[in-house]
C-alpha cells in the first residue's frame, strides 16, 4: 500500500513524528505540505499531520485538509496531531478536523509533543516557559513524543 505522509511543522516535532511513522510503514513517502507537492492520486493511503498551537491545527495542515477533502474522502486516510497535552487528543481532533473526514478515517491520534524553548519566539516562547515552569516539580508531566501511539497508528493503517 503506497502511503503519503503529509505534514506541517513549526519547530520540527511533527516532522520527527512523521519520520518515525514512515519507518514503520512499508511503502511510504514524506511530504512537507509547506515545501513539497505530492500527487495524492498516486497513493492508496494519505496521512495528514500537524502541530497544535493554542488549540488550533497548523494553518498549512488545516488548509491542506480543506483543499483536499474530496480526495481524502475517496482514499484511505488518517490524521495525527502533535501537542503537549495528548490527554486532550479527542477535543483537538474534533475541533480541527472535519467530522465527515474523521468518521471516514482509519485512525486519528495524538503523537504527543515537545516543548523546545530555543525554537520558539514571542508569545509562544512566553507561554511555553510558563508551562514548563509549572511542571518542573513533575518531570513526567513534561510533554514528550509518544512512540507507542505512533506504533498503534501504524498498526491500524496496516490492518485495513
mmCIF file of C-alpha atoms in Angstrom:
data_model
loop_
_atom_site.group_PDB
_atom_site.id
_atom_site.type_symbol
_atom_site.label_atom_id
_atom_site.label_comp_id
_atom_site.label_asym_id
_atom_site.label_seq_id
_atom_site.Cartn_x
_atom_site.Cartn_y
_atom_site.Cartn_z
ATOM 1 C CA UNK A 1 0.000 0.000 0.000
ATOM 2 C CA UNK A 2 1.526 3.298 -1.107
ATOM 3 C CA UNK A 3 1.193 5.899 1.634
ATOM 4 C CA UNK A 4 1.797 9.653 1.578
ATOM 5 C CA UNK A 5 2.533 11.143 4.999
ATOM 6 C CA UNK A 6 1.746 14.833 4.557
ATOM 7 C CA UNK A 7 2.670 17.086 7.456
ATOM 8 C CA UNK A 8 3.133 20.693 8.540
ATOM 9 C CA UNK A 9 5.525 21.590 11.331
ATOM 10 C CA UNK A 10 6.579 24.702 13.184
ATOM 11 C CA UNK A 11 9.519 23.522 15.279
ATOM 12 C CA UNK A 12 10.247 20.123 13.723
ATOM 13 C CA UNK A 13 8.400 17.839 16.156
ATOM 14 C CA UNK A 14 5.723 16.917 13.611
ATOM 15 C CA UNK A 15 8.426 16.137 11.033
ATOM 16 C CA UNK A 16 10.185 13.931 13.595
ATOM 17 C CA UNK A 17 6.926 12.061 14.302
ATOM 18 C CA UNK A 18 6.214 11.694 10.569
ATOM 19 C CA UNK A 19 9.697 10.195 10.114
ATOM 20 C CA UNK A 20 9.097 7.730 12.970
ATOM 21 C CA UNK A 21 5.796 6.711 11.365
ATOM 22 C CA UNK A 22 7.431 6.308 7.942
ATOM 23 C CA UNK A 23 9.959 3.851 9.416
ATOM 24 C CA UNK A 24 7.065 1.605 10.470
ATOM 25 C CA UNK A 25 5.303 1.595 7.088
ATOM 26 C CA UNK A 26 6.463 -0.372 4.061
ATOM 27 C CA UNK A 27 5.847 1.933 1.104
ATOM 28 C CA UNK A 28 5.573 5.485 2.428
ATOM 29 C CA UNK A 29 6.876 8.898 1.450
ATOM 30 C CA UNK A 30 7.093 12.115 3.453
ATOM 31 C CA UNK A 31 5.617 15.336 2.110
ATOM 32 C CA UNK A 32 6.152 18.639 3.902
ATOM 33 C CA UNK A 33 2.915 20.430 2.997
ATOM 34 C CA UNK A 34 4.631 23.829 3.020
ATOM 35 C CA UNK A 35 7.501 22.958 0.685
ATOM 36 C CA UNK A 36 6.620 19.816 -1.291
ATOM 37 C CA UNK A 37 3.896 18.887 -3.736
ATOM 38 C CA UNK A 38 2.617 15.331 -3.860
ATOM 39 C CA UNK A 39 0.232 13.945 -6.455
ATOM 40 C CA UNK A 40 -2.201 12.405 -3.974
ATOM 41 C CA UNK A 41 -3.896 10.372 -6.711
ATOM 42 C CA UNK A 42 -0.803 8.110 -6.783
ATOM 43 C CA UNK A 43 -1.302 6.925 -3.194
ATOM 44 C CA UNK A 44 -3.612 4.353 -1.651
ATOM 45 C CA UNK A 45 -3.455 5.991 1.767
ATOM 46 C CA UNK A 46 -2.984 9.611 2.804
ATOM 47 C CA UNK A 47 -1.907 10.514 6.332
ATOM 48 C CA UNK A 48 -2.096 14.160 7.377
ATOM 49 C CA UNK A 49 -0.360 15.509 10.458
ATOM 50 C CA UNK A 50 0.163 18.872 12.055
ATOM 51 C CA UNK A 51 1.055 20.603 15.247
ATOM 52 C CA UNK A 52 -1.480 22.086 17.632
ATOM 53 C CA UNK A 53 -0.844 25.573 18.994
ATOM 54 C CA UNK A 54 -3.352 27.288 21.260
ATOM 55 C CA UNK A 55 -5.872 24.591 20.342
ATOM 56 C CA UNK A 56 -5.552 25.173 16.592
ATOM 57 C CA UNK A 57 -4.116 22.875 13.955
ATOM 58 C CA UNK A 58 -1.161 24.266 11.987
ATOM 59 C CA UNK A 59 -2.653 26.565 9.350
ATOM 60 C CA UNK A 60 -0.968 24.798 6.413
ATOM 61 C CA UNK A 61 -2.276 21.393 7.567
ATOM 62 C CA UNK A 62 -5.767 22.784 8.064
ATOM 63 C CA UNK A 63 -5.780 24.372 4.596
ATOM 64 C CA UNK A 64 -4.398 21.152 3.056
ATOM 65 C CA UNK A 65 -7.227 19.126 4.597
ATOM 66 C CA UNK A 66 -9.876 21.561 3.375
ATOM 67 C CA UNK A 67 -8.382 21.798 -0.119
ATOM 68 C CA UNK A 68 -8.072 18.010 -0.481
ATOM 69 C CA UNK A 69 -11.247 16.885 1.296
ATOM 70 C CA UNK A 70 -12.727 15.221 -1.787
ATOM 71 C CA UNK A 71 -9.643 13.077 -2.489
ATOM 72 C CA UNK A 72 -9.271 12.277 1.232
ATOM 73 C CA UNK A 73 -12.877 11.022 1.207
ATOM 74 C CA UNK A 74 -12.089 8.756 -1.774
ATOM 75 C CA UNK A 75 -8.939 7.263 -0.274
ATOM 76 C CA UNK A 76 -7.941 5.557 2.901
ATOM 77 C CA UNK A 77 -6.907 8.397 5.206
ATOM 78 C CA UNK A 78 -5.712 9.036 8.751
ATOM 79 C CA UNK A 79 -4.809 12.071 10.854
ATOM 80 C CA UNK A 80 -2.303 12.777 13.596
ATOM 81 C CA UNK A 81 -1.584 15.766 15.745
ATOM 82 C CA UNK A 82 1.441 16.736 17.781
ATOM 83 C CA UNK A 83 0.665 18.517 21.003
ATOM 84 C CA UNK A 84 1.932 18.758 24.538
ATOM 85 C CA UNK A 85 -1.377 17.631 26.030
ATOM 86 C CA UNK A 86 -2.225 14.229 24.497
ATOM 87 C CA UNK A 87 -4.997 13.691 27.046
ATOM 88 C CA UNK A 88 -6.914 16.351 25.077
ATOM 89 C CA UNK A 89 -6.463 14.391 21.820
ATOM 90 C CA UNK A 90 -10.150 13.870 21.089
ATOM 91 C CA UNK A 91 -11.088 17.505 21.723
ATOM 92 C CA UNK A 92 -8.282 18.795 19.486
ATOM 93 C CA UNK A 93 -9.138 16.355 16.685
ATOM 94 C CA UNK A 94 -12.862 17.184 16.762
ATOM 95 C CA UNK A 95 -12.169 20.939 16.867
ATOM 96 C CA UNK A 96 -9.756 20.889 13.951
ATOM 97 C CA UNK A 97 -10.716 18.141 11.507
ATOM 98 C CA UNK A 98 -13.953 17.925 9.556
ATOM 99 C CA UNK A 99 -16.357 15.476 11.248
ATOM 100 C CA UNK A 100 -17.063 13.672 7.981
ATOM 101 C CA UNK A 101 -13.341 13.132 7.399
ATOM 102 C CA UNK A 102 -12.789 11.945 10.961
ATOM 103 C CA UNK A 103 -15.622 9.430 10.586
ATOM 104 C CA UNK A 104 -14.116 8.239 7.277
ATOM 105 C CA UNK A 105 -10.555 7.973 8.605
ATOM 106 C CA UNK A 106 -8.911 4.689 9.563
ATOM 107 C CA UNK A 107 -7.448 6.284 12.671
ATOM 108 C CA UNK A 108 -6.700 9.629 14.283
ATOM 109 C CA UNK A 109 -4.352 10.177 17.217
ATOM 110 C CA UNK A 110 -2.014 12.438 19.127
ATOM 111 C CA UNK A 111 1.664 11.564 18.909
ATOM 112 C CA UNK A 112 2.494 13.797 21.891
ATOM 113 C CA UNK A 113 4.908 16.653 21.505
ATOM 114 C CA UNK A 114 7.915 18.518 22.815
ATOM 115 C CA UNK A 115 8.498 21.971 24.201
ATOM 116 C CA UNK A 116 11.743 23.270 22.764
ATOM 117 C CA UNK A 117 12.106 26.809 24.046
ATOM 118 C CA UNK A 118 15.106 27.546 21.827
ATOM 119 C CA UNK A 119 12.927 27.067 18.723
ATOM 120 C CA UNK A 120 10.099 29.334 19.897
ATOM 121 C CA UNK A 121 9.668 33.087 19.671
ATOM 122 C CA UNK A 122 7.468 35.785 21.143
ATOM 123 C CA UNK A 123 4.222 34.782 22.804
ATOM 124 C CA UNK A 124 4.763 31.077 22.039
ATOM 125 C CA UNK A 125 8.033 31.166 23.999
ATOM 126 C CA UNK A 126 6.469 33.118 26.864
ATOM 127 C CA UNK A 127 3.592 30.647 27.231
ATOM 128 C CA UNK A 128 5.850 27.596 26.853
ATOM 129 C CA UNK A 129 8.180 28.935 29.537
ATOM 130 C CA UNK A 130 5.225 29.423 31.902
ATOM 131 C CA UNK A 131 4.017 25.868 31.212
ATOM 132 C CA UNK A 132 7.450 24.327 31.770
ATOM 133 C CA UNK A 133 7.951 26.311 34.980
ATOM 134 C CA UNK A 134 4.691 24.905 36.330
ATOM 135 C CA UNK A 135 5.846 21.350 35.503
ATOM 136 C CA UNK A 136 9.367 21.489 36.970
ATOM 137 C CA UNK A 137 8.349 19.524 40.070
ATOM 138 C CA UNK A 138 6.934 16.673 37.954
ATOM 139 C CA UNK A 139 9.335 15.679 35.132
ATOM 140 C CA UNK A 140 6.832 13.029 33.945
ATOM 141 C CA UNK A 141 4.353 15.806 33.162
ATOM 142 C CA UNK A 142 6.688 17.375 30.596
ATOM 143 C CA UNK A 143 5.455 16.938 27.003
ATOM 144 C CA UNK A 144 7.147 14.169 25.048
ATOM 145 C CA UNK A 145 6.740 12.227 21.824
ATOM 146 C CA UNK A 146 4.750 9.034 22.400
ATOM 147 C CA UNK A 147 6.318 6.243 20.278
ATOM 148 C CA UNK A 148 3.649 3.788 21.452
ATOM 149 C CA UNK A 149 0.944 5.983 19.888
ATOM 150 C CA UNK A 150 2.884 6.072 16.622
ATOM 151 C CA UNK A 151 3.216 2.260 16.643
ATOM 152 C CA UNK A 152 -0.521 1.759 17.297
ATOM 153 C CA UNK A 153 -1.303 4.205 14.489
ATOM 154 C CA UNK A 154 0.979 2.337 12.060
ATOM 155 C CA UNK A 155 -0.622 -0.978 13.037
ATOM 156 C CA UNK A 156 -4.113 0.418 12.421
ATOM 157 C CA UNK A 157 -3.065 1.660 8.976
ATOM 158 C CA UNK A 158 -1.657 -1.703 8.000
ATOM 159 C CA UNK A 159 -4.707 -3.676 9.164
ATOM 160 C CA UNK A 160 -7.090 -2.114 6.699
#
